C-alpha positions as MATLAB code, in Angstrom:
seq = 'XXXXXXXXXXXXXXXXXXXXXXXXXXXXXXXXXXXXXXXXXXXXXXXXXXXXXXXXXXXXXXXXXXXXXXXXXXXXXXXXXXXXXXXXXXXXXXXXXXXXXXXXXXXXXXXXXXXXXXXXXXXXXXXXXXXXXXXXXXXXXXXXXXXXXXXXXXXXXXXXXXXXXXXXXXXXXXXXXXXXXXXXXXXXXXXXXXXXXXXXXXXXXXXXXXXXXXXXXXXXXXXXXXXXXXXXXXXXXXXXXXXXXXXXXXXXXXXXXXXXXXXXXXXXXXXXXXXXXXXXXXXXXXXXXXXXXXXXXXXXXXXXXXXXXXXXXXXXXXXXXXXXXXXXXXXXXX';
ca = [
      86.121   95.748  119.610;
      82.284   95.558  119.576;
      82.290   94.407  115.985;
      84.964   91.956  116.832;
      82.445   90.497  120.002;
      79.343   90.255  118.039;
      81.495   88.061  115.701;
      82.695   86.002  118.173;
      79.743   85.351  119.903;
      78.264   84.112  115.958;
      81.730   82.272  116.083;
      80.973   79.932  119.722;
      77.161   80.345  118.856;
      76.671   82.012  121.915;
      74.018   84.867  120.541;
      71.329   83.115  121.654;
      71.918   82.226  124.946;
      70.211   85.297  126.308;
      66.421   84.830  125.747;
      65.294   88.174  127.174;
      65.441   92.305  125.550;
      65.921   93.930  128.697;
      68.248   96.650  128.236;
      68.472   97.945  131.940;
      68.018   94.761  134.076;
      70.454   92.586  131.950;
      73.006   94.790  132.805;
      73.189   92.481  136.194;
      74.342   88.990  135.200;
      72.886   86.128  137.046;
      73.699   85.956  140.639;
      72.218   82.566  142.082;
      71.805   79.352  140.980;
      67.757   79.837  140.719;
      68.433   83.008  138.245;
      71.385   80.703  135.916;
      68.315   77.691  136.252;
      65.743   80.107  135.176;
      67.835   81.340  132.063;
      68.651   78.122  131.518;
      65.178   76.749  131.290;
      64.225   79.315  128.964;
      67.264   78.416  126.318;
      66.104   75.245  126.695;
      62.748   76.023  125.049;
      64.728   77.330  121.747;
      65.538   75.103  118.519;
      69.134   75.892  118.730;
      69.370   73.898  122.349;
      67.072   70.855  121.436;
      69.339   70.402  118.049;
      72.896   71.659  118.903;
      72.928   71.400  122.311;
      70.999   68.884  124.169;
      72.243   67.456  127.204;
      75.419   69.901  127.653;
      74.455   71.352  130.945;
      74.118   74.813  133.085;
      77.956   74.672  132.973;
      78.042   74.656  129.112;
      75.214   76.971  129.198;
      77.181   79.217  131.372;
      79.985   78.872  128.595;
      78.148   80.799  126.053;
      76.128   82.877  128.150;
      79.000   84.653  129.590;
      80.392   85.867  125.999;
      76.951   87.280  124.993;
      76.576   89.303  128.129;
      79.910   90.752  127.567;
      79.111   91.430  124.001;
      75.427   93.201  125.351;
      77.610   94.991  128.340;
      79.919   96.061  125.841;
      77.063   97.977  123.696;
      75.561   99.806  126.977;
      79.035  100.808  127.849;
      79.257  102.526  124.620;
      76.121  104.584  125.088;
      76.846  105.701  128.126;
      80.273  106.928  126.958;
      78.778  108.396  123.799;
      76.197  109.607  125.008;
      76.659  111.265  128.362;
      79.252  113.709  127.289;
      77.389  114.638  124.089;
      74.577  116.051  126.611;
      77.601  118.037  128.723;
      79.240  119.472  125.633;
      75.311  120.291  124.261;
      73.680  121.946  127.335;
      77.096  123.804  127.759;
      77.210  124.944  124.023;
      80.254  123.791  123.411;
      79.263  122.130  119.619;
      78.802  123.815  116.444;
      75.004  123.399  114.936;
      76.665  120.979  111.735;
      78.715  119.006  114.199;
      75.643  118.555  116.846;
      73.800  116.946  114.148;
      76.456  114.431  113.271;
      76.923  113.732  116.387;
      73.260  113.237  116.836;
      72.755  110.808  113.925;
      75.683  108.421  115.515;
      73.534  108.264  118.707;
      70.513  107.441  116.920;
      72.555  104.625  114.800;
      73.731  103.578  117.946;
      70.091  102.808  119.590;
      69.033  101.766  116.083;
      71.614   99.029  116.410;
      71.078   97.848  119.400;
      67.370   97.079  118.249;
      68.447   95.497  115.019;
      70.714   93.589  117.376;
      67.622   91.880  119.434;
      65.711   91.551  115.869;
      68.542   89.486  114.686;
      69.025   87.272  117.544;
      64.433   86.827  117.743;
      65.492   85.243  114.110;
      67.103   82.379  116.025;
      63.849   81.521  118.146;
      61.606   80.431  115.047;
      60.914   76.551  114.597;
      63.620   74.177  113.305;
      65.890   77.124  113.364;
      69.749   76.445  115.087;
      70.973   80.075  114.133;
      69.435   84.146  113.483;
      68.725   84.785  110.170;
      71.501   85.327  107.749;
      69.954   88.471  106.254;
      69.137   89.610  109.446;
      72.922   88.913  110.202;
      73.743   90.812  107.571;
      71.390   94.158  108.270;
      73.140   94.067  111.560;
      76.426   93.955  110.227;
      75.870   96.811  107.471;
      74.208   98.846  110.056;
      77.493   98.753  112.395;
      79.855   99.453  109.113;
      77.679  102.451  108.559;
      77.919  103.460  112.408;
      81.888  102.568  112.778;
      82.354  104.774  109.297;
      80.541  107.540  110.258;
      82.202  107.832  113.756;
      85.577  107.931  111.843;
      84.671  110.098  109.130;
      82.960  112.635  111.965;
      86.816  112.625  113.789;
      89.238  112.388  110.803;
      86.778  115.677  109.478;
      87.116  117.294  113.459;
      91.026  116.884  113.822;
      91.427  118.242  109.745;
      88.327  120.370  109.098;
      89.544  121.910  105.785;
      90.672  119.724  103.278;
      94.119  120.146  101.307;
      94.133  120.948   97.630;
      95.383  118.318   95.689;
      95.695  119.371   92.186;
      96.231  117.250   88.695;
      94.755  114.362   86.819;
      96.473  111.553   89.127;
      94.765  112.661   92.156;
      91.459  112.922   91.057;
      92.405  108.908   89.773;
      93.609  108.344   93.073;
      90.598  109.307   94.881;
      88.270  107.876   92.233;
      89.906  104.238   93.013;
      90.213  104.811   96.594;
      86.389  105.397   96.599;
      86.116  101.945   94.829;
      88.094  100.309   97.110;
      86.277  101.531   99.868;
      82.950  100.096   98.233;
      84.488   96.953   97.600;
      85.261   96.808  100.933;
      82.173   97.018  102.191;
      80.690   94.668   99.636;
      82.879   91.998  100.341;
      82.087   92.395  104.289;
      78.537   92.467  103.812;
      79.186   89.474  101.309;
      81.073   87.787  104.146;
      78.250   87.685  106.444;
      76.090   85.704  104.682;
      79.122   83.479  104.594;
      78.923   83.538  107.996;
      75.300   83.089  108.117;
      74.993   79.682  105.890;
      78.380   78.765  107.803;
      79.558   78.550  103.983;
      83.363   78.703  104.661;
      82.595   75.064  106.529;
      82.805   74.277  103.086;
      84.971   74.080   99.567;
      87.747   74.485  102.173;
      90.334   74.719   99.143;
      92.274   77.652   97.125;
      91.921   79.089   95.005;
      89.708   75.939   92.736;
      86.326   75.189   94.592;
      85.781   71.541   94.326;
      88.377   71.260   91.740;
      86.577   73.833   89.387;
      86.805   77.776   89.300;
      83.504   78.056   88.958;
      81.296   75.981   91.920;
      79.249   73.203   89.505;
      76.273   74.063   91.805;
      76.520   77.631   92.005;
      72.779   78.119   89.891;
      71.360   75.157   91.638;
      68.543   77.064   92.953;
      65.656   78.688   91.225;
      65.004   81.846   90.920;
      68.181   82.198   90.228;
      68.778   85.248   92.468;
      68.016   83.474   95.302;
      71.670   81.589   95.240;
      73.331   85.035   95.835;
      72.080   84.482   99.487;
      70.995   80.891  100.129;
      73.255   78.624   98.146;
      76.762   77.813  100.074;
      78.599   77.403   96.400;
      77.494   80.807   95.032;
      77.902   82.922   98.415;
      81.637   81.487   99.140;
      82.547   82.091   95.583;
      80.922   85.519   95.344;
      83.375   86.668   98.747;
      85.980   84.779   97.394;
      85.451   87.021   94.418;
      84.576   89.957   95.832;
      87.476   89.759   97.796;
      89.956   89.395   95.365;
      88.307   92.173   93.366;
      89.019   94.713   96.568;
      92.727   93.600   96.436;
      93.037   94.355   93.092;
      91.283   97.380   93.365;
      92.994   98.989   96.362;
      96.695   98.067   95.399;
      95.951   99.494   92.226;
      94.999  102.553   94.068;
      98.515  102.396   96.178;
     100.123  102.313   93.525;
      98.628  105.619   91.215;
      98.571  107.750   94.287;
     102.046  106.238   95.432;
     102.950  107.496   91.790;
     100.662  110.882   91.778;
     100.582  112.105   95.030;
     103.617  113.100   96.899;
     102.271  114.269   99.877;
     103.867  112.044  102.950;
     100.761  111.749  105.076;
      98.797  110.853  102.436;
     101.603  108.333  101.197;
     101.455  106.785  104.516;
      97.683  106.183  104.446;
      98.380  104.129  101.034;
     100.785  101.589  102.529;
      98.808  101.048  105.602;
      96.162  100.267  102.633;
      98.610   98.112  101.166;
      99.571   96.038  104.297;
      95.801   96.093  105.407;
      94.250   94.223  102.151;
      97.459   91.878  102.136;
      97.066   90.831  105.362;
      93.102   90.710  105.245;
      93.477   89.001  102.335;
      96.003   86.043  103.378;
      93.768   85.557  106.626;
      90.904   85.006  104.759;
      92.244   82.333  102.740;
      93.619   80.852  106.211;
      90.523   80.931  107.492;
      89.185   78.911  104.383;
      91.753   76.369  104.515;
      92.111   75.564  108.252;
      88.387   75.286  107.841;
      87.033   77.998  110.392;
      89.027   77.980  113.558;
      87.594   80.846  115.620;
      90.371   83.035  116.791;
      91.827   82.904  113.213;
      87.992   83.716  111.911;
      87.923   86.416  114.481;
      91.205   87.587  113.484;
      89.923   88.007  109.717;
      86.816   90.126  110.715;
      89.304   92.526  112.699;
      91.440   92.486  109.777;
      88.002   93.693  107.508;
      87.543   96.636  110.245;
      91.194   97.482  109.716;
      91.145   97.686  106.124;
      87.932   99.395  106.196;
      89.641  102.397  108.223;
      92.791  102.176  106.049;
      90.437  102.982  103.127;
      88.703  105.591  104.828;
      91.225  107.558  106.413;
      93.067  107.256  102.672;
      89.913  108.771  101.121;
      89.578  111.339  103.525;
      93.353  112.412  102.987;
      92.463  112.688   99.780;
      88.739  114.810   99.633;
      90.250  117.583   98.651;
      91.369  116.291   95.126;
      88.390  117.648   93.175;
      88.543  120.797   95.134;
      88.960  123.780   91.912;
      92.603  125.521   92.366;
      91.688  129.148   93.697;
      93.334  132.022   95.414;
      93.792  131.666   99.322;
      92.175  134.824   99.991;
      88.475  133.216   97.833;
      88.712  129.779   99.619;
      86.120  129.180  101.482;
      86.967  126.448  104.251;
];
C-alpha cells in the first residue's frame, strides 16, 4: 500500500505540496484557514507552483496536499506498528539473537527511508525544477524494494524455517531462473522509475514499434553516451520496454522447467501465481503506454510490479532448498 501511495502522489504531482520535514508535528494536518494559507504560501515559493500551477488556488492546493499527508501518515503508521512491538517482544526475550537482528535491519531501512523520502522530495525545490530528481526517485524506490523484500523474505523464512530438499538437475535450473527472474524484476522496476521520473511513457505511446522503428532513432542522441540510460526519454522507455519483456521471458521460462521438474504442489502453486503475475503486469504496462498514462491504470501497473515481485520471491524461497546436498535426516542440520 505505501509503495502504491508514494506512486500516486508522483502520479497527481502531489509530493511536493508539503514544504516542511517535520516528522512529529506533521502528523496534525492543517486545522484553520491561517495554517492551509501559511502552507500555501510556502508552495507558492517552489518552481513546481510558479510553472505547473499558478493561479489554481488553496482549494487545488488542498487537492494535492491531502494525498501527500496520507502518503507521510501512512509511513509513521508503519513505524509505530513495526516498531512498538519489536521493543515488547525484545525487552520480554521473546526473539532469537539471528531473528532480532533482521528484525533490526528492517527498522533501520525503515527510518533510512523515510529520510531518503524528504531527500527526494528537497530535489523538487531547486530552480527551474517542476518535479524531484529522477535518480533520487529512483534511490527511493530501490530502497523500498529492498525494505518490502526483506520484510517478506524475514516471514516466508519465520513461518518455514528449514528449507525442503529438492533434489536433481531440474531444480537447481529452476531456482537458477527463478533467481533471474527475480533480478529482472527488480531491474525493470528500478528501470521504470526513471520512466516515471522523465514522465517518458508521456511519450512513443505505441506497441510494440517506437515511432515506427524498433529501435528509438534518438536513442544515442546524447553524449556521453551513458548518460541516455537515464536522461534521454527514447532510450529509458525502450530500455523498460525491454527490460520488461526480458522478465516475461525469463520467468515463464522458469514456470515452465519447474512446472516440468518439480512436483511438489506448493511449490507448483507459487509458479502459476508467477505466471498470472508477469502476464498481467505485463499487459498493464503496455495499457498504460497506450492509453498514454491514466493514473489509476499507472497505479494499477506499479501494484502489479509489487505483486510480481512477491510471486518471484515467495517462488524462490519455495525453492532454497534446491542446492541443499542429499544427506541422512539424522546429519541435517536445520
Amino acid at each position: 500500500v505505501m509503495i502504491v501511495l508514494g506512486g500516486t502522489t508522483r502520479l497527481t504531482g502531489s509530493g511536493l505540496s508539503i514544504m516542511e520535514w517535520a516528522p512529529i508535528s506533521g502528523v496534525i494536518p492543517p486545522l484553520s484557514h491561517a495554517a492551509w494559507e501559511r502552507l500555501f504560501a510556502l508552495y507558492q515559493t517552489i518552481p513546481q507552483y510558479k510553472l505547473l500551477h499558478d493561479g489554481f488556488g488553496l482549494a487545488g492546493f488542498q487537492r494535492i496536499f491531502w494525498l501527500e499527508w496520507v502518503h507521510r501518515l501512512w509511513g509513521r503508521l508503519l513505524g509505530i506498528g513495526f516498531a512498538a512491538p519489536l521493543l515488547w517482544f525484545a525487552a520480554t526475550g521473546r526473539l532469537g539473537r539471528a531473528l532480532l537482528a533482521r528484525l533490526a535491519l528492517i527498522l533501520f531501512l525503515g527510518a533510512l527511508q523515510g529520510a531518503v523520502g524528504w531527500f527526494m522530495v528537497a530535489s523538487g525545490f531547486f530552480p527551474d525544477s517542476t518535479a524531484v530528481s529522477p535518480y533520487r526517485l529512483v534511490i527511493h524506490l530501490g530502497l523500498a524494494l529492498l525494505l518490502y523484500g526483506t520484510i517478506l523474505w524475514t516471514a516466508l523464512s519465520v513461518l518455514q524455517p528449514v528449507a525442503p530438499r529438492l533434489a536433481g538437475r531440474g531444480a537447481r535450473m529452476a531456482r537458477g531462473l527463478t533467481r533471474l527472474t527475480a533480478i529482472l524484476v527488480g531491474c525493470t522496476m528500478l528501470a521504470g522509475g526513471f520512466v516515471a521520473g522523465l514522465h517518458a511513457g508521456l511519450d512513443y505511446n505505441s506497441f510494440p514499434l517506437m515511432a515506427g522503428h524498433l529501435i528509438p532513432p534518438g536513442y544515442a542522441a546524447l553524449s556521453p553516451f551513458p548518460r541516455n540510460l537515464t536522461e534521454n526519454i527514447a532510450a529509458v522507455q525502450f530500455d523498460h520496454r525491454l527490460l520488461a519483456s526480458l522478465t516475461m521471458l525469463a520467468a515463464l521460462a522458469t514456470v515452465a522447467c519447474g512446472w516440468h521438474y518439480v512436483p511438489r504442489p506448493r511449490v507448483k502453486l507459487a509458479f502459476a501465481a508467477l505466471a498470472g503475475a508477469v502476464l498481467l503486469q505485463y499487459a498493464l504496462g503496455v495499457a498504460t503506454l497506450l492509453w498514454v498514462v491514466p493514473v489509476p491504470l499507472a497505479a494499477a501497473h506499479q501494484a502489479a510490479a509489487v505483486l510480481l515481485l512477491t510471486a518471484a520471491l515467495v517462488t524462490l524461497h519455495r525453492l532454497r532448498g534446491a542446492y541443499r546436498p542429499s544427506v541422512p535426516a539424522s546429519q541435517e542440520i536445520s
